[in-house]
Coordinates of C-alpha atoms in Angstrom, one line a residue:
X242 CA 33.7 25.1 29.8
X243 CA 35.7 21.4 29.9
X244 CA 33.8 22.9 28.8
X245 CA 31.9 22.1 31.9
X246 CA 29.9 23.4 34.6
X247 CA 31.0 23.6 38.2
X248 CA 29.1 22.8 41.5
X249 CA 28.6 23.0 44.7
X250 CA 26.8 22.0 47.7
X251 CA 22.9 22.7 48.3
X252 CA 19.9 21.9 46.5
X253 CA 17.8 24.7 45.6
X254 CA 13.9 24.3 45.0
X255 CA 13.5 24.4 41.3
X256 CA 10.3 22.9 40.8
X257 CA 8.1 25.8 39.0
X258 CA 4.5 24.4 39.4
X259 CA 2.3 21.6 41.1
X260 CA 2.1 20.4 37.3
X261 CA 5.8 19.0 36.9
X262 CA 6.7 18.6 40.8
X263 CA 6.0 14.8 40.7
X264 CA 8.0 14.6 37.6
X265 CA 10.9 16.6 38.5
X266 CA 10.9 15.3 42.0
X267 CA 11.4 12.1 40.9
X268 CA 14.2 12.9 38.4
X269 CA 16.1 15.3 41.1
X270 CA 15.6 12.7 44.0
X271 CA 18.0 10.3 42.1
X272 CA 20.4 13.3 42.4
X273 CA 19.7 14.9 45.4
X274 CA 18.5 11.9 47.6
X275 CA 18.3 12.5 51.8
X276 CA 21.7 12.8 53.0
X277 CA 21.2 9.7 55.4
X278 CA 20.7 7.7 52.2
X279 CA 23.0 10.1 49.8
X280 CA 25.3 7.1 49.0
X281 CA 27.1 4.0 50.4
X282 CA 28.3 4.1 53.8
X283 CA 28.7 7.9 54.7
X284 CA 29.6 7.3 58.0
X285 CA 32.2 5.2 57.3
X286 CA 33.9 8.1 55.6
X287 CA 33.5 10.4 58.6
X288 CA 34.9 7.9 61.0
X289 CA 37.7 7.4 58.8
X290 CA 38.4 11.3 58.5
X291 CA 38.3 11.9 62.5
X292 CA 40.6 9.1 62.8
X293 CA 43.2 10.2 60.5
X294 CA 43.2 13.8 62.2
X295 CA 46.3 14.4 64.0
X296 CA 46.4 15.5 67.2
X297 CA 48.7 18.4 66.7
X298 CA 46.6 20.3 64.3
X299 CA 46.3 24.3 63.7
X300 CA 43.3 24.8 65.5
X301 CA 44.6 22.6 68.8
X302 CA 47.8 24.9 69.1
X303 CA 45.8 28.1 69.0
X304 CA 42.6 27.2 71.0
X305 CA 40.2 29.7 69.7
X306 CA 38.2 27.5 67.2
X307 CA 36.9 23.8 66.6
X308 CA 38.7 24.2 62.9
X309 CA 41.1 25.8 61.1
X310 CA 39.1 25.5 57.8
X311 CA 35.3 25.0 57.5
X312 CA 34.1 24.7 53.5
X313 CA 30.8 24.9 52.5
X314 CA 30.5 22.6 49.8
X315 CA 32.1 19.6 48.6
X316 CA 32.1 20.2 45.0
X317 CA 35.3 19.6 43.0
X318 CA 37.2 23.1 44.1
X319 CA 35.6 23.1 47.6
X320 CA 37.2 18.8 47.7
X321 CA 40.6 20.0 46.4
X322 CA 40.6 22.8 48.9
X323 CA 39.7 20.8 52.0
X324 CA 42.0 17.9 51.1
X325 CA 45.0 20.1 50.4
X326 CA 44.6 22.4 53.5
X327 CA 44.2 19.1 55.4
X328 CA 47.3 17.6 54.0
X329 CA 49.2 20.7 55.0
X330 CA 48.1 20.0 59.0
X331 CA 45.1 22.2 59.1
X332 CA 41.8 20.9 61.1
X333 CA 39.1 21.0 58.4
X334 CA 35.5 20.3 58.1
X335 CA 33.4 20.1 54.8
X336 CA 29.8 20.6 54.7
X337 CA 27.7 19.3 52.0
X338 CA 24.0 18.3 51.8
X339 CA 24.0 16.6 48.7
X340 CA 26.3 14.0 46.4
X341 CA 30.3 14.7 46.7
X342 CA 31.6 16.2 43.5
X343 CA 29.2 18.9 43.2
X344 CA 27.7 19.5 39.5
X345 CA 30.7 18.4 37.6
X346 CA 30.9 14.7 38.6
X347 CA 26.9 14.2 39.1
X348 CA 25.2 16.3 36.7
X349 CA 27.6 18.1 34.4
X350 CA 31.1 17.4 33.0
X351 CA 31.0 13.8 33.7
X352 CA 27.5 12.4 32.6
X353 CA 27.5 14.6 29.8
X354 CA 30.8 13.3 28.4
X355 CA 29.8 9.6 28.9
X356 CA 26.6 10.9 26.8
X357 CA 28.7 12.3 24.1
X358 CA 30.3 9.0 23.7
X359 CA 27.1 7.0 23.2
X360 CA 25.8 9.8 20.9
X361 CA 28.4 9.0 18.3
X362 CA 28.0 5.3 17.6
X363 CA 25.0 5.6 15.0
X364 CA 27.4 7.5 13.1
X365 CA 30.4 5.5 13.6
X366 CA 28.4 2.5 12.3
X367 CA 27.5 4.5 9.3
X368 CA 30.9 5.4 8.5
X369 CA 32.5 2.1 8.7
X370 CA 30.4 0.7 5.5
X371 CA 33.0 2.6 3.5
X372 CA 36.0 1.0 5.8
X373 CA 34.2 -2.6 4.6
X374 CA 32.2 -3.1 7.5
X375 CA 28.4 -3.8 7.4
X376 CA 26.7 -3.1 10.8
X377 CA 23.3 -1.8 11.4
X378 CA 21.9 0.0 14.6
X379 CA 19.6 -1.7 16.6
X380 CA 17.3 -0.6 18.9
X381 CA 18.8 2.1 21.8
X382 CA 18.5 0.8 25.3
X383 CA 18.5 4.3 27.0
X384 CA 17.4 3.1 30.4
X385 CA 20.5 1.0 30.2
X386 CA 22.5 3.7 29.5
X387 CA 21.3 5.9 32.4
X388 CA 21.6 2.9 34.7
X389 CA 25.5 2.5 33.9
X390 CA 25.8 6.4 33.9
X391 CA 24.5 6.3 37.7
X392 CA 26.5 3.4 38.6
X393 CA 29.8 5.0 37.3
X394 CA 28.3 8.6 39.2
X395 CA 28.0 6.3 42.3
X396 CA 31.6 5.0 42.0
X397 CA 32.8 8.4 41.7
X398 CA 31.0 9.6 44.7
X399 CA 32.5 6.9 46.6
X400 CA 36.1 8.0 45.7
X401 CA 35.4 11.6 46.7
X402 CA 34.2 10.5 50.2
X403 CA 37.5 8.2 50.4
X404 CA 39.7 10.8 49.3
X405 CA 38.2 13.3 52.1
X406 CA 38.3 10.5 54.7
X407 CA 42.1 9.4 53.8
X408 CA 43.2 13.3 54.0
X409 CA 41.4 13.4 57.2
X410 CA 38.6 15.8 56.6
X411 CA 35.4 15.8 58.8
X412 CA 32.4 15.2 56.6
X413 CA 29.5 17.1 58.0
X414 CA 26.2 16.2 56.2
X415 CA 23.4 18.9 55.4
X416 CA 23.0 22.6 54.3
X417 CA 25.4 24.9 56.0
X418 CA 24.6 28.8 57.0
X419 CA 26.6 31.4 58.0
X420 CA 25.9 32.6 61.3
X421 CA 28.5 35.2 62.1
X422 CA 31.9 35.6 60.2
X423 CA 33.5 32.9 62.4
X424 CA 30.6 30.5 63.1
X425 CA 28.5 28.2 60.6
X426 CA 25.3 26.2 61.2
X427 CA 24.2 22.8 59.9
X428 CA 21.2 21.4 61.3
X429 CA 20.5 22.3 64.9
X430 CA 24.7 22.1 65.4
X431 CA 26.6 25.1 65.2
X432 CA 30.7 25.1 64.4
X433 CA 33.7 27.8 64.6
X434 CA 36.1 28.4 62.4
X435 CA 39.1 30.5 62.1
X436 CA 38.4 30.4 58.0
X437 CA 35.4 30.1 56.0
X438 CA 35.7 28.9 52.4
X439 CA 32.6 29.0 50.5
X440 CA 32.3 26.7 47.6
X441 CA 28.9 26.3 46.5
X442 CA 29.0 26.4 42.9
X443 CA 26.2 27.7 40.6
X444 CA 22.5 26.5 39.3
X445 CA 21.1 26.7 35.9
X446 CA 18.8 29.7 35.3
X447 CA 15.6 29.7 33.7
X448 CA 13.9 33.1 32.8
X449 CA 10.3 34.1 33.8
X450 CA 7.9 33.2 31.0
X451 CA 4.2 31.6 30.4
X452 CA 4.9 28.1 30.8
X453 CA 8.4 27.7 32.4
X454 CA 7.2 25.2 34.5
X455 CA 7.2 22.9 31.5
X456 CA 10.8 22.8 31.0
X457 CA 13.9 21.0 32.2
X458 CA 17.5 22.0 32.7
X459 CA 20.8 20.2 32.5
X460 CA 19.9 19.1 36.3
X461 CA 17.3 17.1 35.1
X462 CA 18.5 16.1 31.5
X463 CA 20.5 13.2 32.7
X464 CA 17.4 11.2 34.2
X465 CA 15.1 11.4 31.3
X466 CA 13.1 8.4 31.1
X467 CA 13.5 7.9 27.3
X468 CA 14.9 10.2 24.5
X469 CA 12.6 12.7 23.3
X470 CA 11.3 12.3 20.0
X471 CA 11.3 16.0 19.4
X472 CA 13.5 18.1 21.6
X473 CA 13.7 22.0 21.7
X474 CA 16.9 23.2 23.6
X475 CA 16.8 26.8 24.4
X476 CA 20.3 28.9 24.5
X477 CA 23.2 29.5 22.7
X478 CA 25.9 28.7 25.1
X479 CA 28.2 25.6 25.0
X480 CA 25.7 23.4 27.1
X481 CA 23.1 24.0 24.8
X482 CA 25.3 23.5 21.8
X483 CA 26.4 20.2 23.5
X484 CA 23.1 18.7 24.3
X485 CA 21.6 19.5 20.6
X486 CA 24.2 17.5 19.3
X487 CA 24.0 14.7 21.9
X488 CA 20.4 14.2 21.3
X489 CA 20.7 14.5 17.8
X490 CA 23.0 11.7 17.8
X491 CA 20.8 9.6 19.8
X492 CA 18.0 10.1 17.3
X493 CA 16.0 13.2 18.2
X494 CA 14.8 15.7 16.3
X495 CA 16.5 18.4 17.7
X496 CA 15.7 22.5 17.2
X497 CA 18.1 24.6 18.9
X498 CA 16.6 28.3 20.0
X499 CA 19.0 31.2 20.3
X500 CA 17.5 34.9 20.6
X501 CA 21.0 36.4 19.2
X502 CA 22.6 36.2 15.5
X503 CA 25.0 33.2 16.3
X504 CA 25.5 31.1 19.2
X505 CA 28.8 30.8 21.5
X506 CA 29.5 34.4 22.2
X507 CA 32.7 35.0 23.2
X508 CA 34.1 32.2 21.0
X509 CA 36.2 32.9 18.1
X510 CA 33.8 34.0 15.1
X511 CA 35.2 31.7 12.3
X512 CA 34.8 28.2 14.9
X513 CA 31.4 29.8 15.7
X514 CA 30.3 30.0 11.9
X515 CA 31.9 26.8 10.7
X516 CA 30.1 24.8 13.8
X517 CA 26.9 26.2 12.9
X518 CA 27.0 25.1 9.1
X519 CA 28.1 21.6 10.2
X520 CA 25.2 21.3 12.6
X521 CA 22.7 22.5 10.2
X522 CA 24.3 20.0 7.6
X523 CA 23.8 17.4 10.2
X524 CA 20.1 17.6 10.1
X525 CA 20.0 20.0 13.5
X526 CA 17.0 23.0 13.1
X527 CA 18.9 26.0 14.4
X528 CA 17.2 29.1 14.8
X529 CA 18.5 32.6 15.7
X530 CA 17.1 35.7 16.4
X531 CA 14.0 34.3 18.2
X532 CA 12.8 33.3 21.4
X533 CA 9.9 31.5 23.4
X534 CA 7.0 33.4 24.0
X535 CA 5.0 30.9 26.0
X536 CA 4.7 27.1 26.5
X537 CA 1.3 25.1 26.7
X538 CA 1.0 21.6 27.5
X539 CA -1.9 19.7 25.2
X540 CA -4.0 17.0 26.4
X541 CA -1.5 14.2 24.9
X542 CA 1.4 15.3 26.8
X543 CA 2.7 17.6 23.5
X544 CA 4.4 20.7 24.4
X545 CA 3.3 23.6 22.1
X546 CA 6.0 26.5 22.1
X547 CA 4.8 29.7 20.6
X548 CA 7.8 31.9 19.5
X549 CA 8.0 35.6 19.5
X550 CA 8.3 35.6 16.1
X551 CA 4.9 34.1 15.6
X552 CA 5.9 30.6 14.9
X553 CA 5.0 27.6 16.6
X554 CA 7.2 24.4 17.4
X555 CA 5.3 20.8 18.7
X556 CA 7.8 19.1 20.8
X557 CA 7.8 16.6 23.5
X558 CA 10.7 17.8 25.5
X559 CA 12.3 21.6 25.9
X560 CA 15.5 22.1 27.9
X561 CA 16.6 25.5 28.9
X562 CA 20.6 26.2 29.0
X563 CA 20.4 30.0 29.3
X564 CA 23.0 30.5 31.9
X565 CA 24.0 29.6 35.6
X566 CA 23.7 31.8 38.1
X567 CA 26.0 31.5 41.6
X568 CA 24.6 29.7 44.8
X569 CA 25.1 32.5 46.9
X570 CA 21.6 33.5 48.3
X571 CA 19.8 32.1 51.3
X572 CA 23.4 30.5 53.5
X573 CA 23.7 33.6 55.2
X574 CA 26.4 35.7 53.2
X575 CA 24.5 38.9 53.2
X576 CA 23.4 38.9 56.6
X577 CA 27.3 38.3 57.8
X578 CA 28.1 41.1 55.6
X579 CA 29.7 39.4 52.7
X580 CA 29.7 41.6 49.3
X581 CA 27.8 40.1 46.2
X582 CA 27.6 41.4 42.7
X583 CA 24.5 42.0 40.5
X584 CA 24.4 38.4 39.5
X585 CA 24.6 36.9 43.2
X586 CA 28.4 36.3 42.7
X587 CA 30.6 36.6 45.6
X588 CA 33.3 39.5 45.1
X589 CA 36.7 38.2 46.1
X590 CA 40.3 39.6 45.2
X591 CA 42.9 38.0 43.3
X592 CA 43.5 35.6 46.3
X593 CA 39.9 34.9 46.7
X594 CA 39.1 36.9 49.7
X595 CA 36.1 38.3 50.5
X596 CA 35.5 41.8 52.3
X597 CA 35.1 39.7 55.4
X598 CA 38.9 38.8 55.8
X599 CA 38.3 35.4 56.9
X600 CA 35.8 34.6 54.4
X601 CA 37.2 33.4 51.1
X602 CA 35.2 31.8 47.9
X603 CA 36.2 29.8 44.8
X604 CA 34.8 28.3 42.1
X605 CA 31.5 29.1 39.9
X606 CA 29.7 31.0 43.1
X607 CA 32.5 33.9 42.3
X608 CA 31.4 33.8 38.7
X609 CA 34.8 34.3 36.9
X610 CA 35.9 31.3 34.8
X611 CA 33.1 28.4 35.1
X612 CA 35.3 25.7 34.7
X613 CA 35.8 22.7 37.0
X614 CA 39.6 22.6 36.2
X615 CA 39.7 26.5 37.2
X616 CA 37.8 25.4 40.5
X617 CA 40.5 23.0 41.3
X618 CA 43.1 25.1 40.6
X619 CA 41.6 28.2 42.9
X620 CA 41.4 25.2 46.0
X621 CA 44.5 24.2 45.3
X622 CA 46.1 27.7 45.2
X623 CA 43.9 28.7 48.3
X624 CA 45.0 25.9 50.4
X625 CA 48.7 26.1 49.6
X626 CA 48.8 29.9 50.5
X627 CA 46.8 29.7 53.9
X628 CA 48.2 26.5 55.3
X629 CA 51.2 25.3 53.3
X630 CA 53.5 28.5 53.4
X631 CA 53.1 28.9 49.3
X632 CA 51.3 32.0 48.0
X633 CA 50.4 31.6 44.8
X634 CA 47.1 32.3 42.9
X635 CA 45.6 31.0 39.5
X636 CA 46.8 32.9 36.5
X637 CA 43.6 33.0 34.4
X638 CA 45.9 33.8 31.1
X639 CA 45.9 30.8 28.5
X640 CA 43.3 28.6 29.7
X641 CA 42.5 25.9 27.3
X642 CA 39.1 24.4 27.3
X643 CA 36.8 22.4 24.9
X644 CA 33.1 22.0 24.0
X645 CA 32.1 18.8 23.2
X646 CA 30.1 19.7 20.0
X647 CA 30.0 17.1 16.9
X648 CA 32.6 18.0 15.8
X649 CA 34.6 19.4 19.4
X650 CA 35.9 22.9 19.6
X651 CA 39.3 23.2 21.6
X652 CA 40.2 26.8 22.1
X653 CA 43.0 28.5 24.0
X654 CA 43.8 32.3 24.3
X655 CA 42.4 35.2 22.3
X656 CA 39.7 35.1 19.8
X657 CA 40.5 37.0 16.4
X658 CA 38.1 39.8 17.5
X659 CA 39.7 40.0 21.1
X660 CA 43.4 40.0 19.4
X661 CA 42.6 42.8 16.9
X662 CA 41.0 45.1 19.8
X663 CA 44.2 44.5 21.9
X664 CA 47.1 44.5 19.7
X665 CA 48.3 46.7 17.2
X666 CA 48.8 44.2 14.6
X667 CA 48.2 40.4 14.4
X668 CA 48.8 37.7 11.8
X669 CA 46.3 35.0 11.4
X670 CA 47.1 31.4 10.2
X671 CA 44.1 29.3 9.0
X672 CA 43.5 25.8 8.0
X673 CA 40.1 24.2 6.6
X674 CA 40.5 20.7 5.0
X675 CA 38.5 17.4 4.7
X676 CA 39.7 15.1 7.6
X677 CA 41.3 11.6 6.0
X678 CA 38.9 9.4 7.4
X679 CA 36.2 11.4 5.4
X680 CA 38.0 11.0 1.8
X681 CA 36.3 7.3 2.1
X682 CA 33.2 8.0 4.1
X683 CA 32.1 11.1 1.7
X684 CA 30.9 12.6 5.1
X685 CA 30.5 16.3 5.3
X686 CA 32.6 16.9 8.1
X687 CA 35.4 19.5 8.1
X688 CA 38.7 20.2 10.7
X689 CA 39.2 23.8 11.0
X690 CA 42.2 25.0 12.8
X691 CA 43.5 28.7 13.8
X692 CA 46.3 30.5 14.9
X693 CA 46.5 34.0 16.1
X694 CA 50.3 35.6 16.3
X695 CA 50.9 39.1 17.9
X696 CA 53.3 40.2 14.7
X697 CA 55.4 42.2 17.0
X698 CA 56.8 39.5 19.2
X699 CA 55.5 36.5 17.0
X700 CA 53.9 35.2 20.1
X701 CA 51.0 32.8 19.7
X702 CA 48.4 34.2 21.5
X703 CA 45.1 32.3 20.4
X704 CA 44.3 28.8 19.1
X705 CA 41.2 27.4 17.8
X706 CA 40.1 24.0 16.6
X707 CA 37.3 22.4 15.4
X708 CA 38.2 18.7 15.0
X709 CA 36.9 15.5 16.7
X710 CA 40.1 15.3 18.7
X711 CA 40.3 18.8 19.6
X712 CA 39.8 18.6 23.3
X713 CA 43.2 16.3 23.5
X714 CA 45.1 18.6 21.1
X715 CA 44.6 22.2 22.9
X716 CA 45.5 21.0 26.4
X717 CA 49.0 20.3 24.7
X718 CA 48.6 23.5 22.7
X719 CA 48.0 25.5 26.3
X720 CA 50.9 24.1 27.5
X721 CA 53.0 25.6 24.6
X722 CA 51.1 28.9 24.7
X723 CA 51.7 29.2 28.4
X724 CA 55.4 28.8 27.9
X725 CA 55.5 31.7 25.6
X726 CA 55.7 29.9 22.1
X727 CA 56.2 31.4 18.9
X728 CA 55.0 31.1 15.6
X729 CA 58.8 30.2 15.0
X730 CA 58.5 27.5 17.4
X731 CA 55.7 25.9 16.2
X732 CA 57.5 25.9 12.5
X733 CA 60.4 24.2 13.9
X734 CA 58.2 21.4 15.1
X735 CA 58.3 18.2 13.2
X736 CA 54.7 17.2 12.4
X737 CA 53.4 13.7 13.5
X738 CA 52.1 12.2 10.2
X739 CA 49.2 11.7 9.1
X740 CA 47.2 13.3 11.9
X741 CA 45.2 16.3 11.8
X742 CA 47.4 17.8 14.6
X743 CA 50.4 18.3 12.4
X744 CA 48.5 21.1 10.6
X745 CA 49.2 23.2 13.7
X746 CA 53.0 23.1 12.7
X747 CA 52.5 23.6 9.0
X748 CA 50.6 26.3 8.6
X749 CA 52.5 29.3 6.7
X750 CA 50.2 31.4 4.4
X751 CA 49.0 34.8 6.4
X752 CA 45.4 35.6 5.9
X753 CA 45.1 38.7 4.1
X754 CA 44.6 41.7 6.1
X755 CA 40.5 42.2 6.6
X756 CA 40.5 45.2 4.4
X757 CA 42.5 43.7 1.7
X758 CA 40.0 40.9 1.7
X759 CA 37.2 42.9 1.9
X760 CA 38.5 44.7 -1.5
X761 CA 39.5 41.3 -3.2
X762 CA 35.5 40.3 -2.3
X763 CA 34.3 43.4 -3.8
X764 CA 36.6 43.0 -7.1
X765 CA 35.4 39.6 -7.4

């Protein structure tokens, strides 16, 4: 959940009413233009892919189908599966009606991280005063940022097209629909394949309520014409938390609304509470245990938001980040007999196979772990297993990930709550300190680190970090945890000084058991 939202193939109709159709159509068209003008010269990619295909492909040997593999969706997972299968000698086609790279490249991980970078500059300039630099923030040129972001995304779209073309994958523009177990229709043409892989990703969900037509989602937020002065973000997941911090950095007066007690459900409790306190300390208005009742648009464009607890908010923009649903509807899955779950997810086994033996699925459409690197791994394993004579599947234990809040969260393995439920006894180690930089700046930011150790084996089963470099640190911690590192391995590692990361190998004092800690708190 890099903290990323992985995506795939087709555009769904998400415009909620005539009132906002024109505005949303303008923003969405910049991400989802007509396939004939999606980007660059798509014909060149297709020509390149056709010329690179071998005359002795697998389909050529069995002669039963046009393709060995037909992939629906050229997002991260679909592109990886297509490319690897083709390099193994399979004859592969991929259908995509939008831009290559899916959500991650176009309206997810990549543009989000670019926005995250930019949101920190006012803070950096303020901190610089303590180090002798007198600098001031001039006016923000938001359209310039959006334009530069668009250029970079277009460059990446082209790279994805080239990757497919060089591998010999045939690119087919348009929305793909299953007609039977081995046949896919795109437009007025049909294609047959021995195996079909569905990699259509996910799509933002907005609940039904009065005024939902006035809200945007993570699809549209990257194309806003300017920075909202008053911005309401609804949701408690990582997407909501990230954008609350991003737009606060760009100068918006941000309110984040969540219906539960505390955001980031499923993350470690200490990290959640520490981030909450630091966000509030930075000036973000975080409201828990409430939700939106209705939204009304005033004559001047102001959005009047009535909350279920009776409160009223007046804002310029409302973004909903209340979850994502698998993009499985309307592409023929149910008609062919592919089994779907209650949330629309495609049910698969550990190899990505559905109940139809030759139809597979990977990535967010399976609603397992919604992370771009996971989709990439699933696509690679799929291709190696079916076409590379290297059967393997993804091990979902100890997947490091990051939430690009401020500070950043890095996490891998079990939370303390999960570890206490799974193991008989665990040891907890914590570090909470002011970063060296802020001993001069006087800023209130703090770094928090936590190791969770199974007592019997002394194996590190959980690591949680709140610190600007947490995303970088947790990647290597993930390697150590995947290798089965123990607390002794951490203790015997020499720290890099002076860094925040050295705290990972210098924590020695165990936290008291919960019952002991509670008793001590009562006595005090």
